[in-house]
Tab-separated table of C-alpha atoms and ligand atoms in Angstrom:
chain	number	residue	atom	x	y	z
M	271	UNK	CA	123.170	206.675	39.307
M	272	UNK	CA	125.698	206.080	36.520
M	273	UNK	CA	124.626	207.097	32.986
M	274	UNK	CA	126.107	206.392	29.577
M	275	UNK	CA	125.281	206.131	25.927
M	276	UNK	CA	126.242	204.078	22.892
M	277	UNK	CA	125.073	203.440	19.356
M	278	UNK	CA	124.236	199.787	19.960
M	279	UNK	CA	123.629	197.974	23.233
M	280	UNK	CA	123.668	194.179	23.186
M	281	UNK	CA	122.151	192.522	26.245
M	282	UNK	CA	123.191	189.034	27.384
M	283	UNK	CA	126.304	187.025	28.194
M	284	UNK	CA	125.753	183.943	26.056
M	285	UNK	CA	127.123	183.015	22.652
M	286	UNK	CA	124.375	184.959	20.819
M	287	UNK	CA	125.040	188.256	22.608
M	288	UNK	CA	128.819	187.867	22.465
M	289	UNK	CA	128.750	187.066	18.760
M	290	UNK	CA	126.361	189.944	17.972
M	291	UNK	CA	128.515	192.416	19.923
M	292	UNK	CA	131.680	191.068	18.290
M	293	UNK	CA	130.183	191.397	14.783
M	294	UNK	CA	128.853	194.870	15.374
M	295	UNK	CA	132.181	196.037	16.858
M	296	UNK	CA	134.010	194.518	13.890
M	297	UNK	CA	131.688	196.486	11.583
M	298	UNK	CA	132.800	199.669	13.358
M	299	UNK	CA	129.660	200.168	15.385
M	300	UNK	CA	130.070	201.723	18.857
M	301	UNK	CA	128.954	198.795	21.039
M	302	UNK	CA	128.216	198.287	24.702
M	303	UNK	CA	127.633	194.698	25.867
M	304	UNK	CA	125.540	194.363	29.018
M	305	UNK	CA	126.672	190.856	29.851
M	306	UNK	CA	124.761	190.007	33.042
M	307	UNK	CA	126.534	188.891	36.196
M	308	UNK	CA	126.809	185.134	35.551
M	309	UNK	CA	129.699	183.167	34.091
M	310	UNK	CA	130.268	184.271	30.485
M	311	UNK	CA	128.891	181.795	27.959
M	312	UNK	CA	125.328	181.384	29.241
M	313	UNK	CA	123.978	177.868	28.777
M	314	UNK	CA	127.355	176.546	27.603
M	315	UNK	CA	129.404	178.246	30.335
M	316	UNK	CA	129.881	174.943	32.157
M	317	UNK	CA	130.110	172.647	29.156
M	318	UNK	CA	133.609	171.194	28.917
M	319	UNK	CA	133.385	170.331	25.216
M	320	UNK	CA	130.697	171.952	23.073
M	321	UNK	CA	130.178	170.119	19.830
M	322	UNK	CA	128.386	170.660	16.545
M	323	UNK	CA	130.417	173.745	15.696
M	324	UNK	CA	131.807	173.566	12.148
M	325	UNK	CA	135.535	173.236	11.733
M	326	UNK	CA	136.473	173.422	15.390
M	327	UNK	CA	137.647	170.700	17.739
M	328	UNK	CA	135.377	170.411	20.801
M	329	UNK	CA	136.081	173.478	22.901
M	330	UNK	CA	134.960	174.485	26.410
M	331	UNK	CA	131.996	176.890	26.381
M	332	UNK	CA	133.782	179.266	28.740
M	333	UNK	CA	136.869	179.390	26.494
M	334	UNK	CA	134.651	180.163	23.490
M	335	UNK	CA	132.995	182.992	25.446
M	336	UNK	CA	136.280	184.406	26.711
M	337	UNK	CA	137.716	184.543	23.197
M	338	UNK	CA	134.631	186.390	21.956
M	339	UNK	CA	134.893	188.859	24.834
M	340	UNK	CA	138.528	189.548	24.019
M	341	UNK	CA	137.507	190.148	20.391
M	342	UNK	CA	134.800	192.628	21.407
M	343	UNK	CA	137.228	194.660	23.499
M	344	UNK	CA	139.921	194.449	20.796
M	345	UNK	CA	137.483	196.048	18.356
M	346	UNK	CA	136.626	198.901	20.716
M	347	UNK	CA	133.510	197.488	22.382
M	348	UNK	CA	132.725	198.070	26.064
M	349	UNK	CA	131.640	195.251	28.380
M	350	UNK	CA	129.539	195.952	31.483
M	351	UNK	CA	128.957	193.037	33.893
M	352	UNK	CA	125.456	193.815	35.098
M	353	UNK	CA	121.880	192.708	34.543
M	354	UNK	CA	119.289	194.632	32.519
M	355	UNK	CA	116.280	195.107	34.782
M	356	UNK	CA	114.139	196.929	32.242
M	357	UNK	CA	114.015	198.935	29.060
M	358	UNK	CA	112.094	202.051	28.029
M	359	UNK	CA	111.446	203.589	24.638
M	360	UNK	CA	112.760	207.155	24.455
M	361	UNK	CA	112.914	209.724	21.705
M	362	UNK	CA	115.636	208.700	19.260
M	363	UNK	CA	116.407	205.383	20.962
M	364	UNK	CA	115.994	203.151	23.980
M	365	UNK	CA	117.089	203.356	27.619
M	366	UNK	CA	118.310	200.279	29.501
M	367	UNK	CA	117.892	200.143	33.244
M	368	UNK	CA	120.248	198.270	35.582
M	369	UNK	CA	120.354	198.487	39.392
M	370	UNK	CA	122.988	201.205	39.239
M	371	UNK	CA	122.939	202.721	35.737
M	372	UNK	CA	120.902	204.036	32.836
M	373	UNK	CA	122.256	203.335	29.322
M	374	UNK	CA	120.908	205.204	26.347
M	375	UNK	CA	121.298	203.327	23.053
M	376	UNK	CA	120.301	204.037	19.465
M	377	UNK	CA	119.513	200.328	18.920
M	378	UNK	CA	119.327	197.333	21.255
M	379	UNK	CA	119.773	193.617	20.593
M	380	UNK	CA	118.123	191.503	23.299
M	381	UNK	CA	119.971	188.193	23.558
M	382	UNK	CA	119.259	187.151	27.139
M	383	UNK	CA	118.704	183.514	26.224
M	384	UNK	CA	116.992	181.076	28.514
M	385	UNK	CA	117.535	179.073	31.662
M	386	UNK	CA	117.085	175.342	32.100
M	387	UNK	CA	113.544	174.555	33.239
M	388	UNK	CA	113.358	173.286	36.813
M	389	UNK	CA	111.788	169.916	37.585
M	390	UNK	CA	108.386	170.615	39.118
M	391	UNK	CA	107.536	167.506	41.153
M	392	UNK	CA	107.417	166.915	44.923
M	393	UNK	CA	110.895	166.790	46.445
M	394	UNK	CA	112.695	168.431	43.517
M	395	UNK	CA	112.914	171.964	44.926
M	396	UNK	CA	113.875	170.798	48.445
M	397	UNK	CA	116.658	168.578	47.047
M	398	UNK	CA	118.016	171.115	44.584
M	399	UNK	CA	121.849	170.990	44.785
M	400	UNK	CA	121.469	167.956	47.094
M	401	UNK	CA	121.385	165.551	44.189
M	402	UNK	CA	118.973	167.448	41.904
M	403	UNK	CA	121.563	168.967	39.589
M	404	UNK	CA	121.709	170.583	36.154
M	405	UNK	CA	125.430	170.641	35.441
M	406	UNK	CA	126.705	167.199	34.552
M	407	UNK	CA	130.110	168.632	33.619
M	408	UNK	CA	130.528	170.104	37.107
M	409	UNK	CA	129.298	167.078	39.042
M	410	UNK	CA	129.960	163.925	37.004
M	411	UNK	CA	133.121	163.043	38.946
M	412	UNK	CA	131.072	162.616	42.143
M	413	UNK	CA	128.965	159.845	40.642
M	414	UNK	CA	131.534	157.364	39.350
M	415	UNK	CA	130.104	153.861	39.921
M	416	UNK	CA	126.804	155.287	41.172
M	417	UNK	CA	123.309	155.328	39.667
M	418	UNK	CA	121.987	158.633	38.338
M	419	UNK	CA	118.814	159.553	36.470
M	420	UNK	CA	118.738	161.948	33.520
M	421	UNK	CA	115.312	163.274	32.502
M	422	UNK	CA	114.777	164.499	28.950
M	423	UNK	CA	114.942	163.535	25.299
M	424	UNK	CA	116.772	166.410	23.580
M	425	UNK	CA	120.411	167.043	22.621
M	426	UNK	CA	121.327	168.390	26.061
M	427	UNK	CA	119.911	165.329	27.873
M	428	UNK	CA	121.801	162.934	25.587
M	429	UNK	CA	125.059	164.925	25.679
M	430	UNK	CA	125.027	165.110	29.457
M	431	UNK	CA	124.086	161.427	29.760
M	432	UNK	CA	127.071	160.470	27.609
M	433	UNK	CA	129.332	162.656	29.726
M	434	UNK	CA	128.082	161.113	32.977
M	435	UNK	CA	128.470	157.587	31.571
M	436	UNK	CA	131.935	158.507	30.273
M	437	UNK	CA	132.880	159.486	33.836
M	438	UNK	CA	131.776	156.092	35.145
M	439	UNK	CA	128.190	156.721	36.304
M	440	UNK	CA	125.403	154.224	35.619
M	441	UNK	CA	122.750	156.327	33.933
M	442	UNK	CA	119.031	155.731	33.529
M	443	UNK	CA	117.433	158.077	31.016
M	444	UNK	CA	113.770	158.692	31.780
M	445	UNK	CA	111.933	159.716	28.627
M	446	UNK	CA	108.340	160.894	28.786
M	447	UNK	CA	107.345	159.895	25.257
M	448	UNK	CA	108.256	157.192	22.822
M	449	UNK	CA	110.444	159.347	20.593
M	450	UNK	CA	113.499	161.548	21.086
M	451	UNK	CA	114.278	164.994	19.689
M	452	UNK	CA	118.059	164.614	19.875
M	453	UNK	CA	120.610	164.228	17.092
M	454	UNK	CA	120.742	160.686	15.743
M	455	UNK	CA	124.495	160.460	16.352
M	456	UNK	CA	124.010	161.155	20.080
M	457	UNK	CA	121.125	158.683	20.353
M	458	UNK	CA	123.169	155.981	18.639
M	459	UNK	CA	126.148	156.538	20.949
M	460	UNK	CA	123.864	156.333	23.992
M	461	UNK	CA	122.113	153.205	22.710
M	462	UNK	CA	125.478	151.484	22.232
M	463	UNK	CA	126.723	152.378	25.727
M	464	UNK	CA	126.189	149.587	28.268
M	465	UNK	CA	126.238	152.027	31.177
M	466	UNK	CA	123.066	153.694	29.883
M	467	UNK	CA	119.549	152.281	30.184
M	468	UNK	CA	116.271	153.819	28.989
M	469	UNK	CA	112.822	154.046	30.517
M	470	UNK	CA	110.388	155.060	27.762
M	471	UNK	CA	106.910	156.591	28.173
M	472	UNK	CA	107.777	157.183	31.780
M	473	UNK	CA	107.593	160.213	34.009
M	474	UNK	CA	109.388	161.082	37.240
M	475	UNK	CA	106.614	161.956	39.685
M	476	UNK	CA	108.682	162.584	42.818
M	477	UNK	CA	112.279	162.969	43.924
M	478	UNK	CA	112.869	160.950	47.071
M	479	UNK	CA	115.337	161.752	49.840
M	480	UNK	CA	115.743	163.754	53.024
M	481	UNK	CA	119.241	165.279	53.077
M	482	UNK	CA	120.176	164.026	49.619
M	483	UNK	CA	118.512	162.274	46.683
M	484	UNK	CA	118.054	158.544	47.268
M	485	UNK	CA	115.640	157.727	44.463
M	486	UNK	CA	112.789	158.748	42.214
M	487	UNK	CA	109.167	157.696	41.937
M	488	UNK	CA	108.056	156.812	38.406
M	489	UNK	CA	104.829	156.384	36.474
M	490	UNK	CA	104.598	154.510	33.198
M	491	UNK	CA	102.200	156.275	30.837
M	492	UNK	CA	100.509	153.404	29.018
M	493	UNK	CA	99.704	151.192	32.018
M	494	UNK	CA	99.705	153.916	34.683
M	495	UNK	CA	101.911	151.550	36.700
M	496	UNK	CA	103.979	153.198	39.424
M	497	UNK	CA	107.401	152.155	40.669
M	498	UNK	CA	110.537	153.598	42.231
M	499	UNK	CA	114.202	153.575	41.292
M	500	UNK	CA	117.119	154.031	43.677
M	501	UNK	CA	119.596	156.662	42.516
M	502	UNK	CA	122.019	159.229	43.937
M	503	UNK	CA	121.301	162.144	41.614
M	504	UNK	CA	118.727	163.452	39.162
M	505	UNK	CA	119.659	165.659	36.200
M	506	UNK	CA	116.606	167.250	34.533
M	507	UNK	CA	117.082	168.574	30.974
M	508	UNK	CA	113.419	169.145	30.264
M	509	UNK	CA	113.376	172.343	28.264
M	510	UNK	CA	114.221	176.011	28.501
M	511	UNK	CA	112.478	179.039	29.982
M	512	UNK	CA	113.163	182.203	27.915
M	513	UNK	CA	114.642	185.115	29.888
M	514	UNK	CA	112.748	187.987	28.290
M	515	UNK	CA	110.626	189.356	31.151
M	516	UNK	CA	112.861	192.444	31.481
M	517	UNK	CA	111.644	193.579	28.008
M	518	UNK	CA	108.159	194.217	29.433
M	519	UNK	CA	105.543	195.317	26.951
M	520	UNK	CA	108.048	196.579	24.376
M	521	UNK	CA	107.889	193.088	22.876
M	522	UNK	CA	105.234	190.587	22.029
M	523	UNK	CA	105.783	187.117	23.499
M	524	UNK	CA	104.522	183.619	22.698
M	525	UNK	CA	102.809	181.301	25.188
M	526	UNK	CA	106.133	180.149	26.718
M	527	UNK	CA	107.414	183.726	27.075
M	528	UNK	CA	109.753	183.700	24.041
M	529	UNK	CA	110.047	187.001	22.170
M	530	UNK	CA	108.317	187.228	18.807
M	531	UNK	CA	110.243	188.869	15.960
M	532	UNK	CA	109.921	189.114	12.207
M	533	UNK	CA	112.355	187.353	9.867
M	534	UNK	CA	114.818	190.260	10.270
M	535	UNK	CA	114.758	189.765	14.058
M	536	UNK	CA	112.897	193.054	14.661
M	537	UNK	CA	110.489	193.181	17.601
M	538	UNK	CA	107.394	195.335	17.661
M	539	UNK	CA	109.445	198.248	19.069
M	540	UNK	CA	111.470	200.218	16.539
M	541	UNK	CA	115.208	199.743	17.104
M	542	UNK	CA	114.796	196.715	19.383
M	543	UNK	CA	115.957	193.353	17.988
M	544	UNK	CA	115.922	189.904	19.608
M	545	UNK	CA	118.108	186.905	18.807
M	546	UNK	CA	119.017	183.467	20.157
M	547	UNK	CA	117.344	181.352	22.813
M	548	UNK	CA	115.167	184.241	24.052
M	549	UNK	CA	113.430	184.303	20.668
M	550	UNK	CA	110.472	182.236	19.522
M	551	UNK	CA	111.524	179.975	16.653
M	552	UNK	CA	115.195	179.772	17.702
M	553	UNK	CA	116.768	176.600	16.278
M	554	UNK	CA	118.504	175.499	19.505
M	555	UNK	CA	122.142	175.021	18.496
M	556	UNK	CA	125.217	177.215	18.679
M	557	UNK	CA	125.266	177.489	14.914
M	558	UNK	CA	121.731	178.935	15.146
M	559	UNK	CA	122.931	181.341	17.852
M	560	UNK	CA	125.802	182.532	15.663
M	561	UNK	CA	123.556	182.871	12.589
M	562	UNK	CA	120.943	184.925	14.444
M	563	UNK	CA	123.601	187.043	16.135
M	564	UNK	CA	125.177	187.855	12.782
M	565	UNK	CA	121.835	188.826	11.273
M	566	UNK	CA	120.828	190.942	14.285
M	567	UNK	CA	124.179	192.776	14.270
M	568	UNK	CA	123.948	193.423	10.537
M	569	UNK	CA	120.351	194.692	10.808
M	570	UNK	CA	121.105	196.932	13.795
M	571	UNK	CA	124.258	198.400	12.209
M	572	UNK	CA	122.415	199.020	8.917
M	573	UNK	CA	119.575	200.759	10.773
M	574	UNK	CA	122.103	202.936	12.633
M	575	UNK	CA	123.648	203.872	9.306
M	576	UNK	CA	120.207	204.964	8.110
M	577	UNK	CA	119.608	201.924	5.874
M	578	UNK	CA	116.444	200.441	7.327
X	168	FAD	C1	123.473	171.411	28.776
X	168	FAD	C2	123.504	172.024	27.401
X	168	FAD	C3	124.521	171.682	26.518
X	168	FAD	C4	124.559	172.235	25.234
X	168	FAD	N1	125.555	171.862	24.395
X	168	FAD	C5	125.549	172.333	23.125
X	168	FAD	C6	126.557	171.934	22.185
X	168	FAD	O1	127.466	171.175	22.523
X	168	FAD	N2	126.473	172.397	20.904
X	168	FAD	C7	125.471	173.244	20.493
X	168	FAD	O2	125.437	173.612	19.328
X	168	FAD	N3	124.530	173.668	21.371
X	168	FAD	C8	124.541	173.235	22.663
X	168	FAD	N4	123.567	173.639	23.532
X	168	FAD	C9	122.602	174.658	23.099
X	168	FAD	C10	123.260	176.057	23.259
X	168	FAD	O3	123.793	176.110	24.550
X	168	FAD	C11	122.257	177.192	23.109
X	168	FAD	O4	121.555	177.069	21.893
X	168	FAD	C12	122.984	178.552	23.114
X	168	FAD	O5	123.971	178.560	24.131
X	168	FAD	C13	121.998	179.684	23.359
X	168	FAD	O6	122.761	180.872	23.479
X	168	FAD	P1	122.097	182.286	23.884
X	168	FAD	O7	123.238	183.246	23.961
X	168	FAD	O8	120.998	182.604	22.944
X	168	FAD	O9	121.441	182.082	25.305
X	168	FAD	P2	122.096	181.723	26.716
X	168	FAD	O10	123.194	180.758	26.556
X	168	FAD	O11	120.951	181.373	27.592
X	168	FAD	O12	122.740	183.091	27.230
X	168	FAD	C14	121.971	184.127	27.776
X	168	FAD	C15	122.863	185.002	28.613
X	168	FAD	O13	122.185	186.195	28.939
X	168	FAD	C16	122.356	186.486	30.333
X	168	FAD	N5	121.176	187.232	30.785
X	168	FAD	C17	119.927	186.741	31.076
X	168	FAD	N6	119.123	187.746	31.450
X	168	FAD	C18	119.870	188.880	31.419
X	168	FAD	C19	119.604	190.248	31.701
X	168	FAD	N7	118.375	190.653	32.090
X	168	FAD	N8	120.604	191.161	31.555
X	168	FAD	C20	121.838	190.766	31.130
X	168	FAD	N9	122.138	189.473	30.849
X	168	FAD	C21	121.172	188.553	30.993
X	168	FAD	C22	122.497	185.116	30.969
X	168	FAD	O14	123.155	185.233	32.223
X	168	FAD	C23	123.319	184.393	29.918
X	168	FAD	O15	124.680	184.690	30.093
X	168	FAD	C24	123.539	173.118	24.826
X	168	FAD	C25	122.521	173.469	25.727
X	168	FAD	C26	122.508	172.938	27.006
X	168	FAD	C27	121.397	173.327	27.943
């Protein structure tokens, strides 16, 4: 079993973890980033043009992540591509467990984000990757001229709908309520796009198909009326599931499993901070990720310097 130690360990491979590690390394802190084994960038890894980032032209999520990783290494940080399986409190610090190593760290920032929630209706699990998809950027080209359904009412659902429509798909957005949570600019673009139609107060109750998606079953909330819609793919963007289980009982979590911190991003365990999409109260945008990462890095570095 490999062992190692560092002043600060940052756990996660998304924009929060990368930014926190970059900031801490820039401050002169001895940093180890435990970046998981997925594509760098986390939720935006597959997004071809992330938006809403001040002063920058739309950039691919992966490119943003790669630049941050280069910056971490350039400032003396170490990057390990493995997954944290657990964490233990130890005298004078914390110990991270991976399948093959134990890392001792003075402070830890948990920034393991979240994964897209899976659609939990009959047919959805069996047809996963056979038309039930969660990466519009990877798959949009396959659906030019074809009907697809996007489920959700947040920024991600609207962004991905616009991308699919921009690639020539005919998109039906199925929205459970009568209101949306997305940015007004995205909603207005979608409303003005003739390739996009909306089904309000409607729920997908089943994904239909044998080898591949051929349609969805729907229920309208007010009337309870049921119907079906032919389509070739279903893209659910129906929320996020925080990835904080590896923190065990060192942290307190809310009902959805997000980690509870105070305003300085401290968890209930001394020396353990949490930031980004894994944290309860996270704002949801990359600018929020960067803000929380900066605060967590500053707090952890100050604590290491003996300025609690
Ligand atoms: C489809 C979509 C499009 C979006 N587009 C935009 C946009 O254009 N603009 C914008 O502002 N926001 C956008 N967002 C929101 C933005 O992606 C998130 O707010 C932000 O990426 C969250 O970053 P994070 O680092 O906190 O979490 P995540 O991105 O979830 O990253 C977490 C990382 O931690 C890793 N990890 C998980 N568990 C472990 C473990 N145990 N050990 C080690 N590593 C682990 C994961 O593999 C992942 O790499 C979008 C979201 C979605 C879903």
